[in-house]
Amino acid sequence: MALDHAILVSLTERAASGYDLARRFDASIGHFWPASHQQIYRVLARMQEAGWVESTVQEQDGRPDKKTYAITPAGEAELDRWAAGPSGREAVRSDFAVKLRGFRDRDAIIADTRVRRADHVARLTEYEASEARFYPDPSALEGADLGAWLALRGGIHTERRGIEWCDEILTALEGPGSR
């Protein structure tokens, strides 16, 4: 998947400025497909050239004009084409796993693992709060709402697995017979 498709998915929900898209990414899609504000603006410009999005300019008193982007029929067609294809195997790039593989400093790995575990716990807490707030009755969900909930559930499972892995690492490094 390219960032293009993540932006198109976001624009199917509603038109948005680049700034609003970046904020929306930070709060949702960015958990699964992170992007900087600069990347989003570059991709929006490229997609506009390709005809996948169009923009309207809104004048604002005392502030720069606001450019709002909306998906076009060509963008919808591209999103349909992409969504109908198979998902590729996701590459795993983990600085942490490479550090484990290299195993240079046990105490540093333990400290890093504790930080990672706390990050997983924080994200899990955030995802579970979002699930409770936005999806109190998942059995009633359909379409894009069902898809959003399923993606969130994927995040919940990922964070739980991350916590379990950190616990396994800590047990191996700190448990009986670990030295």
Tab-separated table of N, CA and C in Angstrom:
chain	number	residue	atom	x	y	z
A	1	MET	N	0.849	-1.177	0.000
A	1	MET	CA	0.000	0.000	0.000
A	1	MET	C	0.886	1.229	0.000
A	2	ALA	N	0.401	2.212	-0.649
A	2	ALA	CA	1.093	3.494	-0.648
A	2	ALA	C	0.315	4.473	0.221
A	3	LEU	N	0.989	5.506	0.627
A	3	LEU	CA	0.335	6.563	1.394
A	3	LEU	C	-0.852	7.121	0.616
A	4	ASP	N	-0.752	7.104	-0.710
A	4	ASP	CA	-1.847	7.580	-1.557
A	4	ASP	C	-3.176	6.932	-1.154
A	5	HIS	N	-3.149	5.615	-0.993
A	5	HIS	CA	-4.384	4.888	-0.696
A	5	HIS	C	-4.895	5.192	0.709
A	6	ALA	N	-4.001	5.360	1.645
A	6	ALA	CA	-4.421	5.726	3.003
A	6	ALA	C	-5.105	7.093	2.990
A	7	ILE	N	-4.571	8.020	2.206
A	7	ILE	CA	-5.186	9.354	2.105
A	7	ILE	C	-6.534	9.260	1.402
A	8	LEU	N	-6.610	8.466	0.334
A	8	LEU	CA	-7.895	8.301	-0.354
A	8	LEU	C	-8.945	7.720	0.587
A	9	VAL	N	-8.556	6.726	1.386
A	9	VAL	CA	-9.495	6.158	2.364
A	9	VAL	C	-9.989	7.254	3.301
A	10	SER	N	-9.084	8.070	3.789
A	10	SER	CA	-9.464	9.145	4.702
A	10	SER	C	-10.399	10.143	4.021
A	11	LEU	N	-10.132	10.449	2.762
A	11	LEU	CA	-10.977	11.417	2.048
A	11	LEU	C	-12.350	10.854	1.694
A	12	THR	N	-12.518	9.526	1.702
A	12	THR	CA	-13.860	8.978	1.479
A	12	THR	C	-14.770	9.292	2.660
A	13	GLU	N	-14.159	9.515	3.827
A	13	GLU	CA	-14.948	9.864	5.009
A	13	GLU	C	-15.474	11.284	4.907
A	14	ARG	N	-14.595	12.214	4.477
A	14	ARG	CA	-15.008	13.605	4.244
A	14	ARG	C	-13.826	14.383	3.685
A	15	ALA	N	-14.143	15.433	2.941
A	15	ALA	CA	-13.110	16.309	2.389
A	15	ALA	C	-12.344	16.954	3.543
A	16	ALA	N	-11.088	17.318	3.270
A	16	ALA	CA	-10.270	17.882	4.348
A	16	ALA	C	-9.109	18.674	3.769
A	17	SER	N	-8.624	19.607	4.569
A	17	SER	CA	-7.388	20.314	4.220
A	17	SER	C	-6.217	19.381	4.522
A	18	GLY	N	-5.047	19.727	4.017
A	18	GLY	CA	-3.860	18.937	4.326
A	18	GLY	C	-3.612	18.884	5.821
A	19	TYR	N	-3.803	20.016	6.481
A	19	TYR	CA	-3.610	20.082	7.931
A	19	TYR	C	-4.601	19.158	8.644
A	20	ASP	N	-5.876	19.218	8.227
A	20	ASP	CA	-6.889	18.367	8.851
A	20	ASP	C	-6.610	16.883	8.596
A	21	LEU	N	-6.135	16.571	7.381
A	21	LEU	CA	-5.773	15.184	7.084
A	21	LEU	C	-4.645	14.717	7.998
A	22	ALA	N	-3.641	15.564	8.177
A	22	ALA	CA	-2.513	15.206	9.040
A	22	ALA	C	-2.993	14.959	10.470
A	23	ARG	N	-3.894	15.792	10.952
A	23	ARG	CA	-4.444	15.592	12.308
A	23	ARG	C	-5.254	14.306	12.372
A	24	ARG	N	-6.037	14.051	11.325
A	24	ARG	CA	-6.836	12.829	11.279
A	24	ARG	C	-5.913	11.602	11.272
A	25	PHE	N	-4.825	11.698	10.511
A	25	PHE	CA	-3.854	10.604	10.480
A	25	PHE	C	-3.288	10.363	11.862
A	26	ASP	N	-2.906	11.429	12.541
A	26	ASP	CA	-2.329	11.295	13.880
A	26	ASP	C	-3.280	10.575	14.824
A	27	ALA	N	-4.588	10.737	14.611
A	27	ALA	CA	-5.582	10.173	15.520
A	27	ALA	C	-6.086	8.795	15.104
A	28	SER	N	-5.851	8.368	13.853
A	28	SER	CA	-6.424	7.081	13.451
A	28	SER	C	-5.512	6.305	12.508
A	29	ILE	N	-5.579	6.587	11.232
A	29	ILE	CA	-4.830	5.810	10.246
A	29	ILE	C	-3.339	5.812	10.551
A	30	GLY	N	-2.850	6.888	11.112
A	30	GLY	CA	-1.432	6.990	11.431
A	30	GLY	C	-0.936	5.936	12.403
A	31	HIS	N	-1.848	5.322	13.152
A	31	HIS	CA	-1.440	4.233	14.041
A	31	HIS	C	-0.963	3.031	13.227
A	32	PHE	N	-1.489	2.920	11.984
A	32	PHE	CA	-1.165	1.769	11.152
A	32	PHE	C	-0.325	2.142	9.938
A	33	TRP	N	-0.393	3.395	9.533
A	33	TRP	CA	0.371	3.876	8.385
A	33	TRP	C	0.829	5.292	8.698
A	34	PRO	N	1.914	5.433	9.450
A	34	PRO	CA	2.354	6.773	9.854
A	34	PRO	C	2.844	7.599	8.669
A	35	ALA	N	2.618	8.903	8.754
A	35	ALA	CA	3.068	9.832	7.711
A	35	ALA	C	3.282	11.202	8.327
A	36	SER	N	4.320	11.864	7.882
A	36	SER	CA	4.561	13.230	8.345
A	36	SER	C	3.648	14.189	7.589
A	37	HIS	N	3.491	15.379	8.128
A	37	HIS	CA	2.674	16.392	7.462
A	37	HIS	C	3.238	16.681	6.077
A	38	GLN	N	4.563	16.751	5.958
A	38	GLN	CA	5.197	17.036	4.672
A	38	GLN	C	4.900	15.937	3.660
A	39	GLN	N	4.939	14.687	4.094
A	39	GLN	CA	4.624	13.579	3.190
A	39	GLN	C	3.191	13.690	2.686
A	40	ILE	N	2.277	14.015	3.576
A	40	ILE	CA	0.870	14.126	3.191
A	40	ILE	C	0.691	15.218	2.150
A	41	TYR	N	1.305	16.373	2.355
A	41	TYR	CA	1.182	17.467	1.387
A	41	TYR	C	1.791	17.084	0.036
A	42	ARG	N	2.933	16.401	0.037
A	42	ARG	CA	3.559	15.970	-1.229
A	42	ARG	C	2.650	15.009	-1.982
A	43	VAL	N	2.074	14.054	-1.259
A	43	VAL	CA	1.209	13.062	-1.897
A	43	VAL	C	-0.076	13.716	-2.399
A	44	LEU	N	-0.631	14.645	-1.649
A	44	LEU	CA	-1.827	15.358	-2.117
A	44	LEU	C	-1.555	16.065	-3.441
A	45	ALA	N	-0.407	16.711	-3.556
A	45	ALA	CA	-0.053	17.405	-4.804
A	45	ALA	C	0.056	16.406	-5.950
A	46	ARG	N	0.698	15.275	-5.701
A	46	ARG	CA	0.842	14.246	-6.735
A	46	ARG	C	-0.514	13.663	-7.129
A	47	MET	N	-1.374	13.428	-6.139
A	47	MET	CA	-2.693	12.866	-6.436
A	47	MET	C	-3.561	13.870	-7.185
A	48	GLN	N	-3.382	15.144	-6.895
A	48	GLN	CA	-4.137	16.158	-7.626
A	48	GLN	C	-3.699	16.169	-9.094
A	49	GLU	N	-2.409	16.054	-9.336
A	49	GLU	CA	-1.910	15.977	-10.717
A	49	GLU	C	-2.453	14.748	-11.429
A	50	ALA	N	-2.603	13.639	-10.705
A	50	ALA	CA	-3.123	12.400	-11.285
A	50	ALA	C	-4.636	12.437	-11.460
A	51	GLY	N	-5.300	13.440	-10.872
A	51	GLY	CA	-6.750	13.551	-10.979
A	51	GLY	C	-7.514	12.745	-9.952
A	52	TRP	N	-6.818	12.241	-8.926
A	52	TRP	CA	-7.486	11.440	-7.902
A	52	TRP	C	-8.162	12.299	-6.844
A	53	VAL	N	-7.688	13.518	-6.667
A	53	VAL	CA	-8.313	14.461	-5.738
A	53	VAL	C	-8.426	15.808	-6.427
A	54	GLU	N	-9.346	16.606	-5.934
A	54	GLU	CA	-9.469	17.988	-6.396
A	54	GLU	C	-9.485	18.877	-5.168
A	55	SER	N	-9.138	20.130	-5.374
A	55	SER	CA	-9.102	21.033	-4.224
A	55	SER	C	-9.906	22.285	-4.508
A	56	THR	N	-10.408	22.847	-3.436
A	56	THR	CA	-11.061	24.156	-3.489
A	56	THR	C	-10.340	25.046	-2.486
A	57	VAL	N	-10.232	26.316	-2.843
A	57	VAL	CA	-9.535	27.266	-1.982
A	57	VAL	C	-10.560	28.128	-1.275
A	58	GLN	N	-10.393	28.248	0.012
A	58	GLN	CA	-11.296	29.034	0.840
A	58	GLN	C	-10.493	30.180	1.448
A	59	GLU	N	-10.907	31.401	1.149
A	59	GLU	CA	-10.211	32.560	1.706
A	59	GLU	C	-10.540	32.684	3.187
A	60	GLN	N	-9.523	33.084	3.965
A	60	GLN	CA	-9.689	33.262	5.404
A	60	GLN	C	-9.116	34.616	5.796
A	61	ASP	N	-9.868	35.381	6.535
A	61	ASP	CA	-9.405	36.699	6.968
A	61	ASP	C	-8.240	36.567	7.937
A	62	GLY	N	-7.157	37.270	7.630
A	62	GLY	CA	-6.012	37.323	8.526
A	62	GLY	C	-5.188	36.053	8.593
A	63	ARG	N	-5.518	35.067	7.768
A	63	ARG	CA	-4.781	33.798	7.748
A	63	ARG	C	-4.603	33.366	6.298
A	64	PRO	N	-3.659	32.480	6.051
A	64	PRO	CA	-3.495	31.982	4.678
A	64	PRO	C	-4.765	31.279	4.198
A	65	ASP	N	-4.973	31.289	2.887
A	65	ASP	CA	-6.120	30.592	2.320
A	65	ASP	C	-6.060	29.108	2.684
A	66	LYS	N	-7.230	28.503	2.809
A	66	LYS	CA	-7.324	27.093	3.169
A	66	LYS	C	-7.689	26.291	1.923
A	67	LYS	N	-6.880	25.280	1.625
A	67	LYS	CA	-7.137	24.407	0.482
A	67	LYS	C	-7.742	23.112	1.013
A	68	THR	N	-8.952	22.803	0.546
A	68	THR	CA	-9.648	21.595	0.979
A	68	THR	C	-9.652	20.591	-0.163
A	69	TYR	N	-9.300	19.356	0.148
A	69	TYR	CA	-9.199	18.298	-0.853
A	69	TYR	C	-10.384	17.349	-0.737
A	70	ALA	N	-10.854	16.878	-1.902
A	70	ALA	CA	-11.936	15.896	-1.960
A	70	ALA	C	-11.550	14.832	-2.984
A	71	ILE	N	-11.997	13.625	-2.753
A	71	ILE	CA	-11.715	12.539	-3.686
A	71	ILE	C	-12.577	12.716	-4.936
A	72	THR	N	-12.027	12.409	-6.096
A	72	THR	CA	-12.738	12.510	-7.372
A	72	THR	C	-13.222	11.120	-7.785
A	73	PRO	N	-14.066	11.037	-8.816
A	73	PRO	CA	-14.435	9.712	-9.329
A	73	PRO	C	-13.206	8.884	-9.748
A	74	ALA	N	-12.195	9.536	-10.315
A	74	ALA	CA	-10.968	8.806	-10.672
A	74	ALA	C	-10.269	8.283	-9.415
A	75	GLY	N	-10.303	9.051	-8.337
A	75	GLY	CA	-9.734	8.602	-7.071
A	75	GLY	C	-10.517	7.438	-6.492
A	76	GLU	N	-11.839	7.506	-6.598
A	76	GLU	CA	-12.687	6.393	-6.143
A	76	GLU	C	-12.366	5.131	-6.941
A	77	ALA	N	-12.185	5.295	-8.265
A	77	ALA	CA	-11.861	4.143	-9.118
A	77	ALA	C	-10.507	3.548	-8.730
A	78	GLU	N	-9.526	4.407	-8.460
A	78	GLU	CA	-8.211	3.920	-8.034
A	78	GLU	C	-8.318	3.197	-6.700
A	79	LEU	N	-9.097	3.734	-5.782
A	79	LEU	CA	-9.271	3.094	-4.481
A	79	LEU	C	-9.947	1.733	-4.649
A	80	ASP	N	-10.962	1.659	-5.518
A	80	ASP	CA	-11.628	0.382	-5.792
A	80	ASP	C	-10.652	-0.625	-6.401
A	81	ARG	N	-9.825	-0.160	-7.356
A	81	ARG	CA	-8.844	-1.042	-8.001
A	81	ARG	C	-7.874	-1.600	-6.960
A	82	TRP	N	-7.360	-0.709	-6.125
A	82	TRP	CA	-6.403	-1.115	-5.107
A	82	TRP	C	-7.049	-2.057	-4.083
A	83	ALA	N	-8.255	-1.723	-3.622
A	83	ALA	CA	-8.930	-2.518	-2.587
A	83	ALA	C	-9.275	-3.919	-3.085
A	84	ALA	N	-9.514	-4.070	-4.390
A	84	ALA	CA	-9.876	-5.375	-4.947
A	84	ALA	C	-8.672	-6.301	-5.083
A	85	GLY	N	-7.479	-5.748	-5.066
A	85	GLY	CA	-6.272	-6.559	-5.221
A	85	GLY	C	-5.847	-7.189	-3.910
A	86	PRO	N	-4.944	-8.165	-4.004
A	86	PRO	CA	-4.462	-8.811	-2.779
A	86	PRO	C	-3.547	-7.878	-1.991
A	87	SER	N	-3.577	-8.017	-0.695
A	87	SER	CA	-2.653	-7.266	0.157
A	87	SER	C	-1.303	-7.960	0.099
A	88	GLY	N	-0.274	-7.191	-0.066
A	88	GLY	CA	1.066	-7.763	-0.091
A	88	GLY	C	1.522	-8.138	1.306
A	89	ARG	N	2.549	-8.946	1.359
A	89	ARG	CA	3.128	-9.303	2.654
A	89	ARG	C	3.788	-8.066	3.236
A	90	GLU	N	3.481	-7.778	4.477
A	90	GLU	CA	4.013	-6.580	5.115
A	90	GLU	C	5.430	-6.836	5.604
A	91	ALA	N	6.317	-5.968	5.222
A	91	ALA	CA	7.698	-6.071	5.679
A	91	ALA	C	7.774	-5.657	7.141
A	92	VAL	N	8.523	-6.413	7.906
A	92	VAL	CA	8.728	-6.068	9.305
A	92	VAL	C	10.123	-5.469	9.427
A	93	ARG	N	10.170	-4.237	9.865
A	93	ARG	CA	11.444	-3.570	10.112
A	93	ARG	C	11.454	-3.183	11.579
A	94	SER	N	12.261	-3.862	12.332
A	94	SER	CA	12.277	-3.639	13.770
A	94	SER	C	13.697	-3.399	14.258
A	95	ASP	N	13.963	-2.164	14.590
A	95	ASP	CA	15.241	-1.797	15.191
A	95	ASP	C	15.463	-2.623	16.461
A	96	PHE	N	14.393	-2.788	17.219
A	96	PHE	CA	14.452	-3.535	18.469
A	96	PHE	C	14.845	-4.996	18.229
A	97	ALA	N	14.242	-5.640	17.224
A	97	ALA	CA	14.568	-7.040	16.936
A	97	ALA	C	16.030	-7.186	16.519
A	98	VAL	N	16.544	-6.206	15.788
A	98	VAL	CA	17.958	-6.250	15.404
A	98	VAL	C	18.841	-6.115	16.647
A	99	LYS	N	18.433	-5.241	17.578
A	99	LYS	CA	19.189	-5.116	18.834
A	99	LYS	C	19.175	-6.435	19.605
A	100	LEU	N	18.019	-7.100	19.635
A	100	LEU	CA	17.949	-8.397	20.303
A	100	LEU	C	18.875	-9.394	19.618
A	101	ARG	N	18.833	-9.412	18.311
A	101	ARG	CA	19.661	-10.353	17.550
A	101	ARG	C	21.143	-10.106	17.811
A	102	GLY	N	21.534	-8.854	17.914
A	102	GLY	CA	22.927	-8.513	18.173
A	102	GLY	C	23.341	-8.724	19.616
A	103	PHE	N	22.404	-8.599	20.536
A	103	PHE	CA	22.566	-8.831	21.976
A	103	PHE	C	23.910	-8.358	22.521
A	104	ARG	N	24.076	-7.047	22.567
A	104	ARG	CA	25.337	-6.464	23.025
A	104	ARG	C	25.340	-6.139	24.521
A	105	ASP	N	24.220	-5.660	25.040
A	105	ASP	CA	24.198	-5.156	26.418
A	105	ASP	C	22.878	-5.564	27.073
A	106	ARG	N	22.938	-6.591	27.906
A	106	ARG	CA	21.735	-7.133	28.557
A	106	ARG	C	20.940	-6.047	29.287
A	107	ASP	N	21.615	-5.222	30.080
A	107	ASP	CA	20.906	-4.200	30.852
A	107	ASP	C	20.217	-3.182	29.942
A	108	ALA	N	20.866	-2.823	28.841
A	108	ALA	CA	20.253	-1.885	27.890
A	108	ALA	C	19.035	-2.517	27.227
A	109	ILE	N	19.122	-3.808	26.910
A	109	ILE	CA	17.979	-4.496	26.306
A	109	ILE	C	16.825	-4.569	27.300
A	110	ILE	N	17.125	-4.865	28.543
A	110	ILE	CA	16.078	-4.907	29.572
A	110	ILE	C	15.413	-3.539	29.697
A	111	ALA	N	16.201	-2.491	29.772
A	111	ALA	CA	15.639	-1.136	29.893
A	111	ALA	C	14.798	-0.789	28.670
A	112	ASP	N	15.297	-1.104	27.476
A	112	ASP	CA	14.565	-0.819	26.241
A	112	ASP	C	13.263	-1.617	26.200
A	113	THR	N	13.318	-2.869	26.648
A	113	THR	CA	12.126	-3.717	26.663
A	113	THR	C	11.068	-3.144	27.601
A	114	ARG	N	11.486	-2.647	28.740
A	114	ARG	CA	10.525	-2.038	29.680
A	114	ARG	C	9.857	-0.808	29.064
A	115	VAL	N	10.639	0.003	28.360
A	115	VAL	CA	10.075	1.186	27.689
A	115	VAL	C	9.090	0.745	26.609
A	116	ARG	N	9.483	-0.237	25.807
A	116	ARG	CA	8.600	-0.742	24.749
A	116	ARG	C	7.311	-1.302	25.345
A	117	ARG	N	7.431	-2.053	26.431
A	117	ARG	CA	6.247	-2.628	27.063
A	117	ARG	C	5.303	-1.521	27.513
A	118	ALA	N	5.850	-0.484	28.136
A	118	ALA	CA	5.024	0.648	28.582
A	118	ALA	C	4.347	1.326	27.387
A	119	ASP	N	5.052	1.443	26.265
A	119	ASP	CA	4.447	2.015	25.054
A	119	ASP	C	3.295	1.151	24.557
A	120	HIS	N	3.496	-0.174	24.555
A	120	HIS	CA	2.423	-1.088	24.136
A	120	HIS	C	1.213	-0.957	25.061
A	121	VAL	N	1.457	-0.871	26.358
A	121	VAL	CA	0.357	-0.728	27.325
A	121	VAL	C	-0.393	0.580	27.078
A	122	ALA	N	0.338	1.662	26.836
A	122	ALA	CA	-0.304	2.963	26.596
A	122	ALA	C	-1.152	2.927	25.331
A	123	ARG	N	-0.613	2.340	24.246
A	123	ARG	CA	-1.391	2.265	23.002
A	123	ARG	C	-2.594	1.346	23.173
A	124	LEU	N	-2.415	0.227	23.867
A	124	LEU	CA	-3.536	-0.679	24.109
A	124	LEU	C	-4.633	0.044	24.877
A	125	THR	N	-4.261	0.786	25.891
A	125	THR	CA	-5.236	1.552	26.676
A	125	THR	C	-5.973	2.547	25.783
A	126	GLU	N	-5.229	3.232	24.919
A	126	GLU	CA	-5.833	4.199	23.994
A	126	GLU	C	-6.792	3.505	23.024
A	127	TYR	N	-6.365	2.385	22.449
A	127	TYR	CA	-7.211	1.664	21.492
A	127	TYR	C	-8.468	1.127	22.167
A	128	GLU	N	-8.323	0.570	23.360
A	128	GLU	CA	-9.494	0.036	24.058
A	128	GLU	C	-10.460	1.150	24.440
A	129	ALA	N	-9.949	2.315	24.798
A	129	ALA	CA	-10.826	3.455	25.096
A	129	ALA	C	-11.559	3.901	23.835
A	130	SER	N	-10.871	3.915	22.704
A	130	SER	CA	-11.518	4.271	21.436
A	130	SER	C	-12.599	3.260	21.085
A	131	GLU	N	-12.303	1.993	21.293
A	131	GLU	CA	-13.298	0.965	20.997
A	131	GLU	C	-14.548	1.160	21.857
A	132	ALA	N	-14.363	1.395	23.144
A	132	ALA	CA	-15.504	1.590	24.043
A	132	ALA	C	-16.293	2.842	23.668
A	133	ARG	N	-15.589	3.885	23.267
A	133	ARG	CA	-16.252	5.155	22.954
A	133	ARG	C	-16.991	5.118	21.617
A	134	PHE	N	-16.327	4.598	20.582
A	134	PHE	CA	-16.881	4.693	19.232
A	134	PHE	C	-17.623	3.447	18.762
A	135	TYR	N	-17.379	2.308	19.398
A	135	TYR	CA	-17.976	1.054	18.926
A	135	TYR	C	-18.587	0.261	20.077
A	136	PRO	N	-19.569	0.836	20.787
A	136	PRO	CA	-20.151	0.128	21.929
A	136	PRO	C	-20.912	-1.138	21.522
A	137	ASP	N	-21.391	-1.190	20.263
A	137	ASP	CA	-22.132	-2.363	19.792
A	137	ASP	C	-21.593	-2.793	18.429
A	138	PRO	N	-20.466	-3.505	18.403
A	138	PRO	CA	-19.867	-3.891	17.126
A	138	PRO	C	-20.774	-4.744	16.247
A	139	SER	N	-21.712	-5.475	16.844
A	139	SER	CA	-22.590	-6.337	16.045
A	139	SER	C	-23.502	-5.527	15.128
A	140	ALA	N	-23.664	-4.230	15.393
A	140	ALA	CA	-24.527	-3.379	14.565
A	140	ALA	C	-23.758	-2.674	13.446
A	141	LEU	N	-22.461	-2.894	13.368
A	141	LEU	CA	-21.636	-2.166	12.400
A	141	LEU	C	-21.735	-2.765	11.005
A	142	GLU	N	-21.618	-1.884	10.001
A	142	GLU	CA	-21.602	-2.298	8.598
A	142	GLU	C	-20.625	-1.424	7.834
A	143	GLY	N	-20.218	-1.885	6.672
A	143	GLY	CA	-19.431	-1.076	5.748
A	143	GLY	C	-18.156	-0.522	6.347
A	144	ALA	N	-17.923	0.768	6.082
A	144	ALA	CA	-16.687	1.427	6.523
A	144	ALA	C	-16.564	1.435	8.045
A	145	ASP	N	-17.690	1.542	8.757
A	145	ASP	CA	-17.625	1.512	10.222
A	145	ASP	C	-17.140	0.148	10.719
A	146	LEU	N	-17.627	-0.916	10.075
A	146	LEU	CA	-17.169	-2.257	10.431
A	146	LEU	C	-15.679	-2.398	10.123
A	147	GLY	N	-15.260	-1.886	8.974
A	147	GLY	CA	-13.845	-1.937	8.613
A	147	GLY	C	-12.971	-1.182	9.593
A	148	ALA	N	-13.429	-0.010	10.022
A	148	ALA	CA	-12.658	0.782	10.989
A	148	ALA	C	-12.536	0.035	12.316
A	149	TRP	N	-13.623	-0.596	12.744
A	149	TRP	CA	-13.585	-1.360	13.992
A	149	TRP	C	-12.633	-2.557	13.870
A	150	LEU	N	-12.685	-3.251	12.727
A	150	LEU	CA	-11.795	-4.395	12.529
A	150	LEU	C	-10.333	-3.966	12.521
A	151	ALA	N	-10.034	-2.824	11.906
A	151	ALA	CA	-8.660	-2.303	11.924
A	151	ALA	C	-8.239	-1.980	13.355
A	152	LEU	N	-9.153	-1.383	14.116
A	152	LEU	CA	-8.862	-1.078	15.516
A	152	LEU	C	-8.621	-2.363	16.308
A	153	ARG	N	-9.418	-3.385	16.042
A	153	ARG	CA	-9.216	-4.673	16.718
A	153	ARG	C	-7.848	-5.253	16.378
A	154	GLY	N	-7.414	-5.066	15.132
A	154	GLY	CA	-6.071	-5.502	14.755
A	154	GLY	C	-5.017	-4.806	15.594
A	155	GLY	N	-5.208	-3.501	15.812
A	155	GLY	CA	-4.285	-2.751	16.658
A	155	GLY	C	-4.292	-3.255	18.091
A	156	ILE	N	-5.475	-3.571	18.599
A	156	ILE	CA	-5.591	-4.105	19.963
A	156	ILE	C	-4.837	-5.426	20.078
A	157	HIS	N	-5.050	-6.314	19.110
A	157	HIS	CA	-4.348	-7.604	19.135
A	157	HIS	C	-2.836	-7.417	19.015
A	158	THR	N	-2.410	-6.499	18.157
A	158	THR	CA	-0.978	-6.236	17.984
A	158	THR	C	-0.355	-5.757	19.286
A	159	GLU	N	-1.020	-4.842	19.971
A	159	GLU	CA	-0.472	-4.327	21.234
A	159	GLU	C	-0.445	-5.411	22.303
A	160	ARG	N	-1.474	-6.243	22.348
A	160	ARG	CA	-1.469	-7.350	23.319
A	160	ARG	C	-0.312	-8.304	23.048
A	161	ARG	N	-0.091	-8.611	21.764
A	161	ARG	CA	1.037	-9.488	21.411
A	161	ARG	C	2.365	-8.819	21.753
A	162	GLY	N	2.441	-7.513	21.549
A	162	GLY	CA	3.664	-6.782	21.902
A	162	GLY	C	3.961	-6.865	23.388
A	163	ILE	N	2.918	-6.741	24.207
A	163	ILE	CA	3.082	-6.853	25.665
A	163	ILE	C	3.547	-8.264	26.028
A	164	GLU	N	2.912	-9.277	25.419
A	164	GLU	CA	3.300	-10.664	25.697
A	164	GLU	C	4.757	-10.915	25.316
A	165	TRP	N	5.180	-10.378	24.162
A	165	TRP	CA	6.560	-10.574	23.720
A	165	TRP	C	7.537	-9.897	24.683
A	166	CYS	N	7.213	-8.686	25.092
A	166	CYS	CA	8.078	-7.990	26.058
A	166	CYS	C	8.165	-8.770	27.363
A	167	ASP	N	7.028	-9.310	27.814
A	167	ASP	CA	7.042	-10.121	29.038
A	167	ASP	C	7.927	-11.357	28.864
A	168	GLU	N	7.850	-11.980	27.696
A	168	GLU	CA	8.680	-13.151	27.417
A	168	GLU	C	10.167	-12.781	27.430
A	169	ILE	N	10.493	-11.655	26.833
A	169	ILE	CA	11.888	-11.187	26.815
A	169	ILE	C	12.374	-10.920	28.235
A	170	LEU	N	11.558	-10.200	29.011
A	170	LEU	CA	11.959	-9.872	30.382
A	170	LEU	C	12.119	-11.127	31.232
A	171	THR	N	11.224	-12.102	31.047
A	171	THR	CA	11.347	-13.362	31.783
A	171	THR	C	12.644	-14.072	31.410
A	172	ALA	N	12.961	-14.083	30.120
A	172	ALA	CA	14.184	-14.751	29.666
A	172	ALA	C	15.436	-14.042	30.180
A	173	LEU	N	15.378	-12.720	30.272
A	173	LEU	CA	16.567	-11.958	30.668
A	173	LEU	C	16.693	-11.750	32.173
A	174	GLU	N	15.570	-11.814	32.884
A	174	GLU	CA	15.601	-11.540	34.323
A	174	GLU	C	15.211	-12.736	35.180
A	175	GLY	N	14.634	-13.750	34.570
A	175	GLY	CA	14.141	-14.891	35.323
A	175	GLY	C	15.257	-15.778	35.840
A	176	PRO	N	14.866	-16.828	36.572
A	176	PRO	CA	15.859	-17.761	37.117
A	176	PRO	C	16.709	-18.365	35.993
A	177	GLY	N	17.991	-18.422	36.211
A	177	GLY	CA	18.911	-19.001	35.233
A	177	GLY	C	19.110	-18.161	33.989
A	178	SER	N	18.818	-16.865	34.090
A	178	SER	CA	18.875	-16.010	32.899
A	178	SER	C	20.263	-15.488	32.584
A	179	ARG	N	21.174	-15.560	33.481
A	179	ARG	CA	22.520	-15.010	33.213
A	179	ARG	C	23.327	-16.093	32.626
